[in-house]
Amino acid sequence: MVFGLGIDIIEIARVKKSIQDFGDRFISKVYTEKEIEYCNSKSNKYQHFAARFAAKEAVYKALASGWKGGSMSWKDIEILNEPSGLPKVKLSGMLQEFLSNDKDLKISMSHSDNYVTCVAIIFSRIESSAH
């Protein structure tokens, strides 16, 4: 069963402009230390910052359909990578409790030269026996 679905697309140049205009104030508001370290280690860091921004937006949209817990911060949604390179989401605070043992959250990210996109899905880990 699907509990939530979210998608986002953003221009890389828009995120680059925010970083250039607002610098550390923008970066430290939106990204965790691990995300900042990861993005800054890449040759095209703006693409990676934009991808994480789109992922956070997509996750927020997927959560919005079932989240009743109040406010959340950008940093409550952390985008990391599996050893294989696949992206994964780490939730913290009250969001972590929302994804109980019976729900899972997966994301898929993609990019071109100018845009990044992400889709997020929250689904049941437990198969329903009812048909």
PDB file of C-alpha atoms in Angstrom:
ATOM      1  CA  MET A   1       0.000   0.000   0.000  1.00  0.00           C
ATOM      2  CA  VAL A   2       1.289   3.472  -0.882  1.00  0.00           C
ATOM      3  CA  PHE A   3       1.036   6.063   1.915  1.00  0.00           C
ATOM      4  CA  GLY A   4       2.611   8.992   0.115  1.00  0.00           C
ATOM      5  CA  LEU A   5       4.143  10.046  -3.179  1.00  0.00           C
ATOM      6  CA  GLY A   6       6.133  13.187  -3.939  1.00  0.00           C
ATOM      7  CA  ILE A   7       8.089  14.555  -6.877  1.00  0.00           C
ATOM      8  CA  ASP A   8      10.152  17.682  -7.397  1.00  0.00           C
ATOM      9  CA  ILE A   9      12.194  19.233 -10.180  1.00  0.00           C
ATOM     10  CA  ILE A  10      14.446  22.257  -9.843  1.00  0.00           C
ATOM     11  CA  GLU A  11      16.863  24.229 -11.960  1.00  0.00           C
ATOM     12  CA  ILE A  12      20.443  23.776 -10.813  1.00  0.00           C
ATOM     13  CA  ALA A  13      21.086  27.474 -11.547  1.00  0.00           C
ATOM     14  CA  ARG A  14      18.406  28.469  -9.028  1.00  0.00           C
ATOM     15  CA  VAL A  15      20.107  26.600  -6.195  1.00  0.00           C
ATOM     16  CA  LYS A  16      23.504  27.903  -7.328  1.00  0.00           C
ATOM     17  CA  LYS A  17      22.162  31.470  -7.193  1.00  0.00           C
ATOM     18  CA  SER A  18      20.780  30.945  -3.666  1.00  0.00           C
ATOM     19  CA  ILE A  19      24.149  29.615  -2.524  1.00  0.00           C
ATOM     20  CA  GLN A  20      26.018  32.487  -4.161  1.00  0.00           C
ATOM     21  CA  ASP A  21      23.588  35.128  -2.839  1.00  0.00           C
ATOM     22  CA  PHE A  22      23.120  33.816   0.699  1.00  0.00           C
ATOM     23  CA  GLY A  23      26.176  31.567   1.194  1.00  0.00           C
ATOM     24  CA  ASP A  24      26.516  29.732   4.472  1.00  0.00           C
ATOM     25  CA  ARG A  25      23.222  31.131   5.756  1.00  0.00           C
ATOM     26  CA  PHE A  26      21.329  29.244   3.037  1.00  0.00           C
ATOM     27  CA  ILE A  27      23.509  26.131   3.166  1.00  0.00           C
ATOM     28  CA  SER A  28      23.407  25.755   6.954  1.00  0.00           C
ATOM     29  CA  LYS A  29      19.616  26.265   7.020  1.00  0.00           C
ATOM     30  CA  VAL A  30      18.867  23.567   4.425  1.00  0.00           C
ATOM     31  CA  TYR A  31      21.659  20.977   4.572  1.00  0.00           C
ATOM     32  CA  THR A  32      23.208  18.777   7.254  1.00  0.00           C
ATOM     33  CA  GLU A  33      26.953  18.626   7.806  1.00  0.00           C
ATOM     34  CA  LYS A  34      27.166  15.272   6.002  1.00  0.00           C
ATOM     35  CA  GLU A  35      25.268  16.662   3.013  1.00  0.00           C
ATOM     36  CA  ILE A  36      27.485  19.753   2.862  1.00  0.00           C
ATOM     37  CA  GLU A  37      30.637  17.649   3.060  1.00  0.00           C
ATOM     38  CA  TYR A  38      29.397  15.319   0.319  1.00  0.00           C
ATOM     39  CA  CYS A  39      28.331  18.103  -2.065  1.00  0.00           C
ATOM     40  CA  ASN A  40      31.498  20.130  -1.554  1.00  0.00           C
ATOM     41  CA  SER A  41      33.585  17.044  -2.395  1.00  0.00           C
ATOM     42  CA  LYS A  42      32.076  16.866  -5.900  1.00  0.00           C
ATOM     43  CA  SER A  43      33.371  18.699  -8.968  1.00  0.00           C
ATOM     44  CA  ASN A  44      29.864  19.992  -9.758  1.00  0.00           C
ATOM     45  CA  LYS A  45      28.784  20.750  -6.205  1.00  0.00           C
ATOM     46  CA  TYR A  46      25.779  22.841  -7.255  1.00  0.00           C
ATOM     47  CA  GLN A  47      24.238  19.875  -9.056  1.00  0.00           C
ATOM     48  CA  HIS A  48      24.547  17.806  -5.868  1.00  0.00           C
ATOM     49  CA  PHE A  49      23.171  20.565  -3.638  1.00  0.00           C
ATOM     50  CA  ALA A  50      20.247  20.949  -6.069  1.00  0.00           C
ATOM     51  CA  ALA A  51      19.615  17.197  -6.109  1.00  0.00           C
ATOM     52  CA  ARG A  52      19.419  17.118  -2.321  1.00  0.00           C
ATOM     53  CA  PHE A  53      17.108  20.126  -2.339  1.00  0.00           C
ATOM     54  CA  ALA A  54      14.771  18.410  -4.815  1.00  0.00           C
ATOM     55  CA  ALA A  55      14.916  15.216  -2.754  1.00  0.00           C
ATOM     56  CA  LYS A  56      13.960  17.035   0.442  1.00  0.00           C
ATOM     57  CA  GLU A  57      11.033  18.667  -1.384  1.00  0.00           C
ATOM     58  CA  ALA A  58       9.880  15.322  -2.821  1.00  0.00           C
ATOM     59  CA  VAL A  59      10.112  13.642   0.605  1.00  0.00           C
ATOM     60  CA  TYR A  60       8.191  16.514   2.193  1.00  0.00           C
ATOM     61  CA  LYS A  61       5.444  16.126  -0.427  1.00  0.00           C
ATOM     62  CA  ALA A  62       5.283  12.361   0.160  1.00  0.00           C
ATOM     63  CA  LEU A  63       5.077  12.894   3.925  1.00  0.00           C
ATOM     64  CA  ALA A  64       2.464  15.649   3.665  1.00  0.00           C
ATOM     65  CA  SER A  65      -0.321  13.198   2.879  1.00  0.00           C
ATOM     66  CA  GLY A  66       0.034  11.451   6.237  1.00  0.00           C
ATOM     67  CA  TRP A  67       2.130  13.713   8.466  1.00  0.00           C
ATOM     68  CA  LYS A  68       0.156  15.238  11.307  1.00  0.00           C
ATOM     69  CA  GLY A  69       3.048  15.818  13.697  1.00  0.00           C
ATOM     70  CA  GLY A  70       3.536  19.546  13.305  1.00  0.00           C
ATOM     71  CA  SER A  71       6.487  21.450  11.938  1.00  0.00           C
ATOM     72  CA  MET A  72       9.612  19.977  10.461  1.00  0.00           C
ATOM     73  CA  SER A  73      12.930  21.467   9.446  1.00  0.00           C
ATOM     74  CA  TRP A  74      14.947  21.012   6.267  1.00  0.00           C
ATOM     75  CA  LYS A  75      17.577  19.179   8.306  1.00  0.00           C
ATOM     76  CA  ASP A  76      15.050  16.609   9.560  1.00  0.00           C
ATOM     77  CA  ILE A  77      15.331  15.120   6.066  1.00  0.00           C
ATOM     78  CA  GLU A  78      18.910  14.054   5.287  1.00  0.00           C
ATOM     79  CA  ILE A  79      19.897  12.654   1.897  1.00  0.00           C
ATOM     80  CA  LEU A  80      22.792  10.210   2.072  1.00  0.00           C
ATOM     81  CA  ASN A  81      24.172   7.486  -0.179  1.00  0.00           C
ATOM     82  CA  GLU A  82      24.398   3.737   0.211  1.00  0.00           C
ATOM     83  CA  PRO A  83      27.875   2.256  -0.413  1.00  0.00           C
ATOM     84  CA  SER A  84      26.563   1.340  -3.883  1.00  0.00           C
ATOM     85  CA  GLY A  85      25.857   5.031  -4.552  1.00  0.00           C
ATOM     86  CA  LEU A  86      22.068   4.744  -4.360  1.00  0.00           C
ATOM     87  CA  PRO A  87      20.480   7.633  -2.480  1.00  0.00           C
ATOM     88  CA  LYS A  88      18.784   7.002   0.830  1.00  0.00           C
ATOM     89  CA  VAL A  89      16.844   9.153   3.265  1.00  0.00           C
ATOM     90  CA  LYS A  90      17.559   9.486   6.952  1.00  0.00           C
ATOM     91  CA  LEU A  91      14.775  11.139   8.920  1.00  0.00           C
ATOM     92  CA  SER A  92      15.254  12.619  12.354  1.00  0.00           C
ATOM     93  CA  GLY A  93      13.103  14.134  15.046  1.00  0.00           C
ATOM     94  CA  MET A  94       9.400  13.431  14.940  1.00  0.00           C
ATOM     95  CA  LEU A  95       9.640  12.389  11.283  1.00  0.00           C
ATOM     96  CA  GLN A  96      11.675   9.329  12.254  1.00  0.00           C
ATOM     97  CA  GLU A  97       8.812   8.117  14.438  1.00  0.00           C
ATOM     98  CA  PHE A  98       6.321   8.612  11.600  1.00  0.00           C
ATOM     99  CA  LEU A  99       8.018   5.921   9.551  1.00  0.00           C
ATOM    100  CA  SER A 100       7.326   3.102  11.950  1.00  0.00           C
ATOM    101  CA  ASN A 101       8.406  -0.481  11.394  1.00  0.00           C
ATOM    102  CA  ASP A 102       5.617  -1.048   8.878  1.00  0.00           C
ATOM    103  CA  LYS A 103       6.531   1.794   6.449  1.00  0.00           C
ATOM    104  CA  ASP A 104       9.488   2.397   4.173  1.00  0.00           C
ATOM    105  CA  LEU A 105      10.635   5.439   2.200  1.00  0.00           C
ATOM    106  CA  LYS A 106      12.518   5.225  -1.083  1.00  0.00           C
ATOM    107  CA  ILE A 107      13.750   7.937  -3.420  1.00  0.00           C
ATOM    108  CA  SER A 108      15.115   8.086  -6.929  1.00  0.00           C
ATOM    109  CA  MET A 109      17.077  11.081  -8.191  1.00  0.00           C
ATOM    110  CA  SER A 110      18.083  12.086 -11.714  1.00  0.00           C
ATOM    111  CA  HIS A 111      19.712  15.058 -13.379  1.00  0.00           C
ATOM    112  CA  SER A 112      20.567  16.677 -16.674  1.00  0.00           C
ATOM    113  CA  ASP A 113      22.891  19.581 -17.348  1.00  0.00           C
ATOM    114  CA  ASN A 114      20.297  22.086 -16.118  1.00  0.00           C
ATOM    115  CA  TYR A 115      17.762  20.277 -13.932  1.00  0.00           C
ATOM    116  CA  VAL A 116      17.549  17.757 -11.123  1.00  0.00           C
ATOM    117  CA  THR A 117      14.511  15.748 -10.146  1.00  0.00           C
ATOM    118  CA  CYS A 118      13.547  13.367  -7.399  1.00  0.00           C
ATOM    119  CA  VAL A 119      10.608  11.120  -6.677  1.00  0.00           C
ATOM    120  CA  ALA A 120       9.832   9.807  -3.188  1.00  0.00           C
ATOM    121  CA  ILE A 121       7.427   7.056  -2.194  1.00  0.00           C
ATOM    122  CA  ILE A 122       6.275   5.872   1.221  1.00  0.00           C
ATOM    123  CA  PHE A 123       4.853   2.382   1.214  1.00  0.00           C
ATOM    124  CA  SER A 124       3.904  -0.463   3.506  1.00  0.00           C
ATOM    125  CA  ARG A 125       6.549  -3.066   4.276  1.00  0.00           C
ATOM    126  CA  ILE A 126       3.832  -5.511   5.249  1.00  0.00           C
ATOM    127  CA  GLU A 127       1.870  -7.233   2.494  1.00  0.00           C
ATOM    128  CA  SER A 128      -1.870  -7.002   2.920  1.00  0.00           C
ATOM    129  CA  SER A 129      -3.664 -10.344   2.952  1.00  0.00           C
ATOM    130  CA  ALA A 130      -6.968  -8.736   1.931  1.00  0.00           C
ATOM    131  CA  HIS A 131      -7.689  -8.603  -1.806  1.00  0.00           C
TER     132      HIS A 131
END
